XYZ file of C-alpha atoms in Angstrom:
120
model
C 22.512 -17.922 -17.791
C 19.082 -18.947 -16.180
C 18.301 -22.401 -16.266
C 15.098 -24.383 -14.966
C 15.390 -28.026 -16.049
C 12.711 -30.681 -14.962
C 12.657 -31.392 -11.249
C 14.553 -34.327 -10.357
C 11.465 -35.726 -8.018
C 8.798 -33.957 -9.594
C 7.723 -36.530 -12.100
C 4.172 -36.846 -10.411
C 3.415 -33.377 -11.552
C 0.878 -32.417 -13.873
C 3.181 -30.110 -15.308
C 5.505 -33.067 -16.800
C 2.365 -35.056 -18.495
C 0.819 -38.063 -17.817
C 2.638 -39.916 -15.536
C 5.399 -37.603 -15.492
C 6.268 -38.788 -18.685
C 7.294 -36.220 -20.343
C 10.642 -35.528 -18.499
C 11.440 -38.865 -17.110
C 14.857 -39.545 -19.723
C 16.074 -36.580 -18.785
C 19.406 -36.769 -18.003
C 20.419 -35.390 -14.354
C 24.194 -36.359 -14.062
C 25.129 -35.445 -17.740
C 23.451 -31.794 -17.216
C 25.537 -31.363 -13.795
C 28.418 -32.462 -15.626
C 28.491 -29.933 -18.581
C 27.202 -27.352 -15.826
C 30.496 -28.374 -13.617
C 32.265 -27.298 -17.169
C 30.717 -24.030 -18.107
C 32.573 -21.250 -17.975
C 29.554 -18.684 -18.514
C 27.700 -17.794 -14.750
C 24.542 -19.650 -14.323
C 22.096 -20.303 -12.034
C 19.879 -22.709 -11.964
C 16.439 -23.694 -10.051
C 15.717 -27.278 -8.850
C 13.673 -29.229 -6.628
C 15.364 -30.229 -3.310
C 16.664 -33.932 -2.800
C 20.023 -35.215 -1.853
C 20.313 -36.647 -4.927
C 20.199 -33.089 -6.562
C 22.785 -32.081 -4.184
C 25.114 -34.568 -4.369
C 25.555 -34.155 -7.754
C 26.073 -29.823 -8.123
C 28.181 -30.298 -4.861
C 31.041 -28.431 -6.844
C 28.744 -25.044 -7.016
C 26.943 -23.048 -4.155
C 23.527 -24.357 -2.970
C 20.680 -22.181 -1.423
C 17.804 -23.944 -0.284
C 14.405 -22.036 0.327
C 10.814 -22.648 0.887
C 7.938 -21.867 -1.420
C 4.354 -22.073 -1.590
C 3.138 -23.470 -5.022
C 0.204 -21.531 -6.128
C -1.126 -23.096 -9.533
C -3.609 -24.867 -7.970
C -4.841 -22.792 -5.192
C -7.863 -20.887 -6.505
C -9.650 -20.836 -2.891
C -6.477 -20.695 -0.778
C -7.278 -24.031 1.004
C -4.857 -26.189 -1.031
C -1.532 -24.529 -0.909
C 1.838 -26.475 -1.339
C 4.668 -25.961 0.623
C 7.844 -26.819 -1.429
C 11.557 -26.155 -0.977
C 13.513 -25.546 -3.563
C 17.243 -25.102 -4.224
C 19.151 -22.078 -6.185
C 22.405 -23.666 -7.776
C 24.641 -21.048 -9.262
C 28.716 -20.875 -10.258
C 29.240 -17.470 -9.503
C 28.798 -16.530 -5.688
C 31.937 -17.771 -4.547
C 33.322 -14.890 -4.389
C 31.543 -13.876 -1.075
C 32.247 -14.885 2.258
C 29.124 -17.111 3.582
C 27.323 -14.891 5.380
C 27.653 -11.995 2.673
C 26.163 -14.790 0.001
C 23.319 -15.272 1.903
C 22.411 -11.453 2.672
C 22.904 -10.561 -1.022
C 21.142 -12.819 -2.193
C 18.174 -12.826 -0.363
C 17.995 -9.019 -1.440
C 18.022 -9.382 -4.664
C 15.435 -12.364 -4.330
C 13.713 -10.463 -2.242
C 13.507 -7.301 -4.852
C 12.108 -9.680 -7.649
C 10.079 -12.336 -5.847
C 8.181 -9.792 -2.808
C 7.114 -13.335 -1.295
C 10.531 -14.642 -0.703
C 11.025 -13.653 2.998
C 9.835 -17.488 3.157
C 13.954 -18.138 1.973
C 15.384 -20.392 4.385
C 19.308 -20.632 3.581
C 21.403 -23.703 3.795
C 24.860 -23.336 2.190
């Protein structure tokens, strides 16, 4: 299961309406919760912050860095952004493996991603 729920610091964006209102009751610590109790695989995309973190510290974390391209028409306002890939289901792995298969795969669907900057 892919998930993509609203960015835990994001709600500045455009994307989450004016004001970031649009997302701003969404609940963070329930949704890690019933993720912590899912027995399907999933892996889900967030914004970086401690916070986020803290609360899917039960699951494996990647951390990489993106540039955010919605805006950038004429190249001079590009975003630098670092993300986090939460998933249940690369446990199975030793470290090092994790990292190297996943960056692969990431690397097959997303040609940019030889930004990814791994901390597990």
């Amino acid at each position: 299961i892919f998930l993509d729920p609203p960015y835990y610091s994001a709600t500045k964006s455009a994307l989450y309406g004016k004001n970031g209102n649009l997302h701003k009751s969404f609940n963070h610590e329930r949704f890690a919760q019933t993720m912590s109790n899912c027995k399907h695989n999933w892996l889900i995309t967030y914004d970086d912050s401690n916070y986020i973190r803290e609360l899917f510290s039960f699951a494996n974390i990647l951390s990489w860095d993106l540039t955010y391209g919605m805006r950038n028409t004429n190249g001079n306002s590009t975003q630098i952004g670092k993300e986090l890939f939460i998933s249940n289901y690369l446990e199975a792995f030793p470290k090092q493996q994790q990292t190297s298969m996943f960056e692969n795969k990431i690397n097959k669907i997303l040609p940019f991603s030889s930004q990814i900057v791994t901390s597990i």
